[in-house]
Amino acid sequence: NAGRYRCPSTQQGYSPFSTWTRGLAWVMLGYAELMEWVHALSEEEFELFDGRDEVLNQFRRAAEAACDFYIEHTPIDGIPFWDTGAPGLAQLSGWQDRPSDPFNDIEPIDSSAAAIAAQGLIRLGSVLTQLGDTSGGKRYSQAGLTVLRTLLSPPYLNDDDSHQGLLWHAVYHRPRGWDHIPAGRRIPCGESCLWGDYHLLEVGVQLQRMAPPGETPHRFFT
């Protein structure tokens, strides 16, 4: 109530000491969008702070730390498990060195985290390029495009007209067991959630706006 820090906690992650990947993805996207916004403001807007560049640098450190952690703790196609500390990962030797498998019987993949993260990576890459860091910009943009390429292909993009979702293999709330487990399987798979479908559409719009020369990317404030 007083605003003081009490202790680490989690609601949808495995534990307070592991990383729930959809939460991580929202950090990635949130700081990248804040960087876009701050970069578009005038220097006069930051008279009460230490200047626009200092604010940008603080947001950049947070965005890069989150994005680097995501890249390092995700299979090579960019689609993460639902939590980086999920206990079953100990049984999946070498999972970081191969593509994700939503049909494994140990721990669920979360495509919704990937859709949010893809947008965050691409946005961070774009704003770093605008700030003159073309190498860093390319690194994050390419990582985001790798994630998106995976999501727009089987087995993640829905190709079943009888299913209302767009993006398959999302996890909503693993600790409370709210996710559908198909018959004959041991873990959730094959379902969609609002977060994944929405952010897949948003990153698609973003990419469309970036493709034509001279177009301004889709941003929350323009």
PDB file of C-alpha atoms in Angstrom:
ATOM      1  CA  ASN A   1       0.000   0.000   0.000  1.00  0.00           C
ATOM      2  CA  ALA A   2       2.880   2.367   0.689  1.00  0.00           C
ATOM      3  CA  GLY A   3       4.538   1.579  -2.629  1.00  0.00           C
ATOM      4  CA  ARG A   4       7.458  -0.241  -1.044  1.00  0.00           C
ATOM      5  CA  TYR A   5       8.879  -3.396  -2.585  1.00  0.00           C
ATOM      6  CA  ARG A   6       7.810  -6.485  -0.666  1.00  0.00           C
ATOM      7  CA  CYS A   7       9.053  -9.609  -2.410  1.00  0.00           C
ATOM      8  CA  PRO A   8       9.294 -11.347  -5.794  1.00  0.00           C
ATOM      9  CA  SER A   9       6.055 -12.935  -6.939  1.00  0.00           C
ATOM     10  CA  THR A  10       4.327 -14.406  -9.972  1.00  0.00           C
ATOM     11  CA  GLN A  11       0.796 -15.290 -11.015  1.00  0.00           C
ATOM     12  CA  GLN A  12       1.205 -16.980 -14.372  1.00  0.00           C
ATOM     13  CA  GLY A  13       4.849 -18.025 -14.226  1.00  0.00           C
ATOM     14  CA  TYR A  14       6.361 -21.146 -12.709  1.00  0.00           C
ATOM     15  CA  SER A  15       7.986 -19.387  -9.746  1.00  0.00           C
ATOM     16  CA  PRO A  16       9.052 -15.920  -8.544  1.00  0.00           C
ATOM     17  CA  PHE A  17      12.623 -16.866  -9.452  1.00  0.00           C
ATOM     18  CA  SER A  18      12.054 -17.924 -13.054  1.00  0.00           C
ATOM     19  CA  THR A  19      10.857 -15.962 -16.082  1.00  0.00           C
ATOM     20  CA  TRP A  20       7.308 -16.239 -17.411  1.00  0.00           C
ATOM     21  CA  THR A  21       7.962 -15.661 -21.092  1.00  0.00           C
ATOM     22  CA  ARG A  22       4.788 -13.761 -22.022  1.00  0.00           C
ATOM     23  CA  GLY A  23       5.540 -11.311 -19.234  1.00  0.00           C
ATOM     24  CA  LEU A  24       9.100 -11.010 -20.551  1.00  0.00           C
ATOM     25  CA  ALA A  25       7.757 -10.379 -24.061  1.00  0.00           C
ATOM     26  CA  TRP A  26       5.573  -7.520 -22.843  1.00  0.00           C
ATOM     27  CA  VAL A  27       8.629  -5.945 -21.217  1.00  0.00           C
ATOM     28  CA  MET A  28      10.467  -6.230 -24.552  1.00  0.00           C
ATOM     29  CA  LEU A  29       7.646  -4.622 -26.491  1.00  0.00           C
ATOM     30  CA  GLY A  30       6.807  -2.006 -23.881  1.00  0.00           C
ATOM     31  CA  TYR A  31      10.297  -0.560 -23.652  1.00  0.00           C
ATOM     32  CA  ALA A  32      10.759  -0.602 -27.432  1.00  0.00           C
ATOM     33  CA  GLU A  33       7.530   1.355 -27.843  1.00  0.00           C
ATOM     34  CA  LEU A  34       8.586   3.797 -25.131  1.00  0.00           C
ATOM     35  CA  MET A  35      11.835   4.358 -27.022  1.00  0.00           C
ATOM     36  CA  GLU A  36       9.880   5.099 -30.200  1.00  0.00           C
ATOM     37  CA  TRP A  37       7.713   7.572 -28.331  1.00  0.00           C
ATOM     38  CA  VAL A  38      10.558   9.360 -26.540  1.00  0.00           C
ATOM     39  CA  HIS A  39      12.570   9.558 -29.764  1.00  0.00           C
ATOM     40  CA  ALA A  40       9.625  11.309 -31.453  1.00  0.00           C
ATOM     41  CA  LEU A  41       9.284  13.955 -28.714  1.00  0.00           C
ATOM     42  CA  SER A  42      11.172  17.240 -28.599  1.00  0.00           C
ATOM     43  CA  GLU A  43      14.067  17.899 -26.234  1.00  0.00           C
ATOM     44  CA  GLU A  44      11.941  20.528 -24.471  1.00  0.00           C
ATOM     45  CA  GLU A  45       9.631  17.790 -23.205  1.00  0.00           C
ATOM     46  CA  PHE A  46      12.442  16.572 -20.925  1.00  0.00           C
ATOM     47  CA  GLU A  47      13.368  19.742 -19.048  1.00  0.00           C
ATOM     48  CA  LEU A  48      12.427  18.120 -15.735  1.00  0.00           C
ATOM     49  CA  PHE A  49      14.612  15.099 -16.447  1.00  0.00           C
ATOM     50  CA  ASP A  50      18.259  14.728 -17.431  1.00  0.00           C
ATOM     51  CA  GLY A  51      17.461  15.191 -21.103  1.00  0.00           C
ATOM     52  CA  ARG A  52      15.885  13.034 -23.778  1.00  0.00           C
ATOM     53  CA  ASP A  53      19.073  11.078 -24.496  1.00  0.00           C
ATOM     54  CA  GLU A  54      19.413   9.971 -20.871  1.00  0.00           C
ATOM     55  CA  VAL A  55      15.818   8.755 -20.793  1.00  0.00           C
ATOM     56  CA  LEU A  56      16.372   6.924 -24.084  1.00  0.00           C
ATOM     57  CA  ASN A  57      19.512   5.284 -22.731  1.00  0.00           C
ATOM     58  CA  GLN A  58      17.694   4.048 -19.619  1.00  0.00           C
ATOM     59  CA  PHE A  59      14.899   2.556 -21.717  1.00  0.00           C
ATOM     60  CA  ARG A  60      17.439   1.090 -24.130  1.00  0.00           C
ATOM     61  CA  ARG A  61      19.303  -0.722 -21.356  1.00  0.00           C
ATOM     62  CA  ALA A  62      16.062  -2.298 -20.163  1.00  0.00           C
ATOM     63  CA  ALA A  63      14.909  -3.218 -23.688  1.00  0.00           C
ATOM     64  CA  GLU A  64      18.221  -4.774 -24.676  1.00  0.00           C
ATOM     65  CA  ALA A  65      18.521  -6.721 -21.412  1.00  0.00           C
ATOM     66  CA  ALA A  66      15.048  -8.212 -21.902  1.00  0.00           C
ATOM     67  CA  CYS A  67      15.575  -8.948 -25.613  1.00  0.00           C
ATOM     68  CA  ASP A  68      18.990 -10.516 -25.052  1.00  0.00           C
ATOM     69  CA  PHE A  69      17.575 -12.735 -22.313  1.00  0.00           C
ATOM     70  CA  TYR A  70      14.759 -13.837 -24.625  1.00  0.00           C
ATOM     71  CA  ILE A  71      17.166 -14.684 -27.453  1.00  0.00           C
ATOM     72  CA  GLU A  72      19.443 -16.646 -25.129  1.00  0.00           C
ATOM     73  CA  HIS A  73      16.622 -18.668 -23.542  1.00  0.00           C
ATOM     74  CA  THR A  74      14.596 -19.620 -26.603  1.00  0.00           C
ATOM     75  CA  PRO A  75      14.847 -22.423 -29.204  1.00  0.00           C
ATOM     76  CA  ILE A  76      16.559 -21.424 -32.441  1.00  0.00           C
ATOM     77  CA  ASP A  77      13.301 -20.606 -34.249  1.00  0.00           C
ATOM     78  CA  GLY A  78      12.414 -18.026 -31.590  1.00  0.00           C
ATOM     79  CA  ILE A  79       9.346 -19.692 -30.026  1.00  0.00           C
ATOM     80  CA  PRO A  80       9.787 -20.022 -26.249  1.00  0.00           C
ATOM     81  CA  PHE A  81       8.494 -22.400 -23.652  1.00  0.00           C
ATOM     82  CA  TRP A  82       5.930 -20.871 -21.298  1.00  0.00           C
ATOM     83  CA  ASP A  83       8.550 -20.255 -18.575  1.00  0.00           C
ATOM     84  CA  THR A  84      12.353 -20.352 -18.684  1.00  0.00           C
ATOM     85  CA  GLY A  85      12.387 -22.233 -15.377  1.00  0.00           C
ATOM     86  CA  ALA A  86       9.701 -24.779 -16.234  1.00  0.00           C
ATOM     87  CA  PRO A  87      10.828 -27.957 -14.461  1.00  0.00           C
ATOM     88  CA  GLY A  88      10.399 -30.258 -17.452  1.00  0.00           C
ATOM     89  CA  LEU A  89      13.101 -28.429 -19.407  1.00  0.00           C
ATOM     90  CA  ALA A  90      15.649 -30.515 -17.494  1.00  0.00           C
ATOM     91  CA  GLN A  91      14.303 -33.520 -19.423  1.00  0.00           C
ATOM     92  CA  LEU A  92      14.608 -31.797 -22.816  1.00  0.00           C
ATOM     93  CA  SER A  93      18.347 -31.884 -23.365  1.00  0.00           C
ATOM     94  CA  GLY A  94      19.549 -29.440 -26.037  1.00  0.00           C
ATOM     95  CA  TRP A  95      16.213 -27.653 -26.426  1.00  0.00           C
ATOM     96  CA  GLN A  96      17.956 -24.309 -27.057  1.00  0.00           C
ATOM     97  CA  ASP A  97      19.851 -25.749 -30.032  1.00  0.00           C
ATOM     98  CA  ARG A  98      16.898 -26.966 -32.116  1.00  0.00           C
ATOM     99  CA  PRO A  99      13.526 -25.652 -33.320  1.00  0.00           C
ATOM    100  CA  SER A 100      10.608 -25.573 -30.928  1.00  0.00           C
ATOM    101  CA  ASP A 101       8.256 -28.551 -30.765  1.00  0.00           C
ATOM    102  CA  PRO A 102       4.716 -27.723 -29.576  1.00  0.00           C
ATOM    103  CA  PHE A 103       3.851 -31.431 -29.641  1.00  0.00           C
ATOM    104  CA  ASN A 104       6.424 -32.511 -27.066  1.00  0.00           C
ATOM    105  CA  ASP A 105       4.947 -34.185 -23.973  1.00  0.00           C
ATOM    106  CA  ILE A 106       7.073 -32.422 -21.360  1.00  0.00           C
ATOM    107  CA  GLU A 107       6.480 -28.646 -21.297  1.00  0.00           C
ATOM    108  CA  PRO A 108       4.175 -26.422 -23.393  1.00  0.00           C
ATOM    109  CA  ILE A 109       5.380 -23.853 -25.893  1.00  0.00           C
ATOM    110  CA  ASP A 110       3.793 -20.378 -25.770  1.00  0.00           C
ATOM    111  CA  SER A 111       3.309 -18.892 -29.228  1.00  0.00           C
ATOM    112  CA  SER A 112       1.547 -15.852 -27.757  1.00  0.00           C
ATOM    113  CA  ALA A 113       4.792 -14.862 -26.032  1.00  0.00           C
ATOM    114  CA  ALA A 114       6.538 -15.215 -29.372  1.00  0.00           C
ATOM    115  CA  ALA A 115       4.070 -12.938 -31.184  1.00  0.00           C
ATOM    116  CA  ILE A 116       4.576 -10.177 -28.614  1.00  0.00           C
ATOM    117  CA  ALA A 117       8.342 -10.699 -28.583  1.00  0.00           C
ATOM    118  CA  ALA A 118       8.579 -10.572 -32.381  1.00  0.00           C
ATOM    119  CA  GLN A 119       7.040  -7.131 -32.357  1.00  0.00           C
ATOM    120  CA  GLY A 120       9.303  -5.977 -29.547  1.00  0.00           C
ATOM    121  CA  LEU A 121      12.435  -7.206 -31.335  1.00  0.00           C
ATOM    122  CA  ILE A 122      11.479  -5.598 -34.641  1.00  0.00           C
ATOM    123  CA  ARG A 123      10.545  -2.306 -32.985  1.00  0.00           C
ATOM    124  CA  LEU A 124      13.775  -2.204 -31.000  1.00  0.00           C
ATOM    125  CA  GLY A 125      15.749  -2.932 -34.147  1.00  0.00           C
ATOM    126  CA  SER A 126      13.975  -0.140 -35.989  1.00  0.00           C
ATOM    127  CA  VAL A 127      14.496   2.509 -33.321  1.00  0.00           C
ATOM    128  CA  LEU A 128      18.157   1.552 -32.808  1.00  0.00           C
ATOM    129  CA  THR A 129      18.697   1.992 -36.544  1.00  0.00           C
ATOM    130  CA  GLN A 130      17.094   5.438 -36.309  1.00  0.00           C
ATOM    131  CA  LEU A 131      19.483   6.246 -33.468  1.00  0.00           C
ATOM    132  CA  GLY A 132      22.462   5.318 -35.653  1.00  0.00           C
ATOM    133  CA  ASP A 133      23.207   1.839 -34.300  1.00  0.00           C
ATOM    134  CA  THR A 134      22.772  -0.087 -37.546  1.00  0.00           C
ATOM    135  CA  SER A 135      24.552  -3.200 -36.249  1.00  0.00           C
ATOM    136  CA  GLY A 136      22.369  -3.494 -33.155  1.00  0.00           C
ATOM    137  CA  GLY A 137      19.321  -2.585 -35.181  1.00  0.00           C
ATOM    138  CA  LYS A 138      19.989  -5.364 -37.670  1.00  0.00           C
ATOM    139  CA  ARG A 139      20.581  -7.934 -34.921  1.00  0.00           C
ATOM    140  CA  TYR A 140      17.255  -7.363 -33.187  1.00  0.00           C
ATOM    141  CA  SER A 141      15.291  -6.880 -36.406  1.00  0.00           C
ATOM    142  CA  GLN A 142      16.571 -10.166 -37.821  1.00  0.00           C
ATOM    143  CA  ALA A 143      15.768 -11.960 -34.575  1.00  0.00           C
ATOM    144  CA  GLY A 144      12.227 -10.596 -34.701  1.00  0.00           C
ATOM    145  CA  LEU A 145      11.783 -11.588 -38.334  1.00  0.00           C
ATOM    146  CA  THR A 146      12.994 -15.108 -37.518  1.00  0.00           C
ATOM    147  CA  VAL A 147      10.318 -15.403 -34.836  1.00  0.00           C
ATOM    148  CA  LEU A 148       7.648 -14.030 -37.171  1.00  0.00           C
ATOM    149  CA  ARG A 149       8.648 -16.331 -40.023  1.00  0.00           C
ATOM    150  CA  THR A 150       8.131 -19.291 -37.692  1.00  0.00           C
ATOM    151  CA  LEU A 151       4.749 -18.042 -36.481  1.00  0.00           C
ATOM    152  CA  LEU A 152       3.467 -17.532 -40.015  1.00  0.00           C
ATOM    153  CA  SER A 153       4.194 -21.144 -40.924  1.00  0.00           C
ATOM    154  CA  PRO A 154       2.889 -24.550 -39.795  1.00  0.00           C
ATOM    155  CA  PRO A 155       2.429 -25.747 -37.138  1.00  0.00           C
ATOM    156  CA  TYR A 156       1.749 -22.322 -35.594  1.00  0.00           C
ATOM    157  CA  LEU A 157      -0.436 -20.497 -38.129  1.00  0.00           C
ATOM    158  CA  ASN A 158      -3.964 -21.907 -38.141  1.00  0.00           C
ATOM    159  CA  ASP A 159      -4.914 -23.695 -41.370  1.00  0.00           C
ATOM    160  CA  ASP A 160      -8.152 -25.218 -40.036  1.00  0.00           C
ATOM    161  CA  ASP A 161     -11.316 -23.312 -41.002  1.00  0.00           C
ATOM    162  CA  SER A 162     -13.222 -24.969 -38.173  1.00  0.00           C
ATOM    163  CA  HIS A 163     -10.955 -23.381 -35.525  1.00  0.00           C
ATOM    164  CA  GLN A 164     -11.567 -19.718 -34.687  1.00  0.00           C
ATOM    165  CA  GLY A 165      -8.039 -18.847 -33.577  1.00  0.00           C
ATOM    166  CA  LEU A 166      -5.252 -17.440 -35.723  1.00  0.00           C
ATOM    167  CA  LEU A 167      -2.195 -18.629 -33.829  1.00  0.00           C
ATOM    168  CA  TRP A 168      -1.978 -22.123 -32.394  1.00  0.00           C
ATOM    169  CA  HIS A 169      -0.055 -23.437 -29.376  1.00  0.00           C
ATOM    170  CA  ALA A 170      -0.573 -20.514 -27.010  1.00  0.00           C
ATOM    171  CA  VAL A 171      -0.671 -20.935 -23.231  1.00  0.00           C
ATOM    172  CA  TYR A 172      -3.059 -18.873 -21.140  1.00  0.00           C
ATOM    173  CA  HIS A 173      -2.560 -19.850 -17.471  1.00  0.00           C
ATOM    174  CA  ARG A 174      -0.440 -22.939 -16.978  1.00  0.00           C
ATOM    175  CA  PRO A 175      -0.184 -22.894 -13.131  1.00  0.00           C
ATOM    176  CA  ARG A 176      -3.963 -22.948 -12.731  1.00  0.00           C
ATOM    177  CA  GLY A 177      -4.499 -25.562 -15.398  1.00  0.00           C
ATOM    178  CA  TRP A 178      -6.802 -23.417 -17.524  1.00  0.00           C
ATOM    179  CA  ASP A 179      -5.359 -24.595 -20.852  1.00  0.00           C
ATOM    180  CA  HIS A 180      -6.919 -27.326 -22.987  1.00  0.00           C
ATOM    181  CA  ILE A 181      -5.022 -30.608 -23.180  1.00  0.00           C
ATOM    182  CA  PRO A 182      -6.129 -32.594 -26.262  1.00  0.00           C
ATOM    183  CA  ALA A 183      -7.102 -36.227 -25.877  1.00  0.00           C
ATOM    184  CA  GLY A 184      -4.068 -38.479 -25.862  1.00  0.00           C
ATOM    185  CA  ARG A 185      -1.649 -35.695 -24.924  1.00  0.00           C
ATOM    186  CA  ARG A 186      -0.059 -34.781 -21.593  1.00  0.00           C
ATOM    187  CA  ILE A 187       0.384 -31.010 -21.946  1.00  0.00           C
ATOM    188  CA  PRO A 188      -1.590 -28.131 -23.518  1.00  0.00           C
ATOM    189  CA  CYS A 189      -1.210 -27.539 -27.266  1.00  0.00           C
ATOM    190  CA  GLY A 190      -3.281 -26.712 -30.305  1.00  0.00           C
ATOM    191  CA  GLU A 191      -5.154 -23.741 -28.820  1.00  0.00           C
ATOM    192  CA  SER A 192      -5.178 -19.968 -29.330  1.00  0.00           C
ATOM    193  CA  CYS A 193      -5.504 -17.026 -26.959  1.00  0.00           C
ATOM    194  CA  LEU A 194      -6.365 -13.351 -27.309  1.00  0.00           C
ATOM    195  CA  TRP A 195      -2.822 -12.145 -26.644  1.00  0.00           C
ATOM    196  CA  GLY A 196      -1.309 -14.243 -29.407  1.00  0.00           C
ATOM    197  CA  ASP A 197      -3.946 -13.479 -32.037  1.00  0.00           C
ATOM    198  CA  TYR A 198      -3.958  -9.735 -31.347  1.00  0.00           C
ATOM    199  CA  HIS A 199      -0.209  -9.290 -31.390  1.00  0.00           C
ATOM    200  CA  LEU A 200       0.209 -11.450 -34.492  1.00  0.00           C
ATOM    201  CA  LEU A 201      -2.168  -9.072 -36.280  1.00  0.00           C
ATOM    202  CA  GLU A 202      -0.391  -6.009 -34.887  1.00  0.00           C
ATOM    203  CA  VAL A 203       3.083  -7.157 -35.890  1.00  0.00           C
ATOM    204  CA  GLY A 204       1.686  -7.974 -39.339  1.00  0.00           C
ATOM    205  CA  VAL A 205       0.357  -4.412 -39.691  1.00  0.00           C
ATOM    206  CA  GLN A 206       3.697  -3.097 -38.439  1.00  0.00           C
ATOM    207  CA  LEU A 207       5.585  -5.106 -41.051  1.00  0.00           C
ATOM    208  CA  GLN A 208       3.271  -3.959 -43.851  1.00  0.00           C
ATOM    209  CA  ARG A 209       3.871  -0.335 -42.922  1.00  0.00           C
ATOM    210  CA  MET A 210       7.643  -0.863 -42.840  1.00  0.00           C
ATOM    211  CA  ALA A 211       7.862  -2.536 -46.240  1.00  0.00           C
ATOM    212  CA  PRO A 212       7.094   0.390 -48.642  1.00  0.00           C
ATOM    213  CA  PRO A 213       9.907   2.994 -48.845  1.00  0.00           C
ATOM    214  CA  GLY A 214       9.125   6.125 -46.881  1.00  0.00           C
ATOM    215  CA  GLU A 215       6.234   4.629 -44.889  1.00  0.00           C
ATOM    216  CA  THR A 216       6.036   5.351 -41.160  1.00  0.00           C
ATOM    217  CA  PRO A 217       5.791   2.146 -39.090  1.00  0.00           C
ATOM    218  CA  HIS A 218       2.592   1.601 -37.144  1.00  0.00           C
ATOM    219  CA  ARG A 219       3.032   3.083 -33.642  1.00  0.00           C
ATOM    220  CA  PHE A 220       0.681   3.439 -30.682  1.00  0.00           C
ATOM    221  CA  PHE A 221       0.959   7.256 -30.667  1.00  0.00           C
ATOM    222  CA  THR A 222       0.567   7.950 -34.422  1.00  0.00           C
TER     223      THR A 222
END
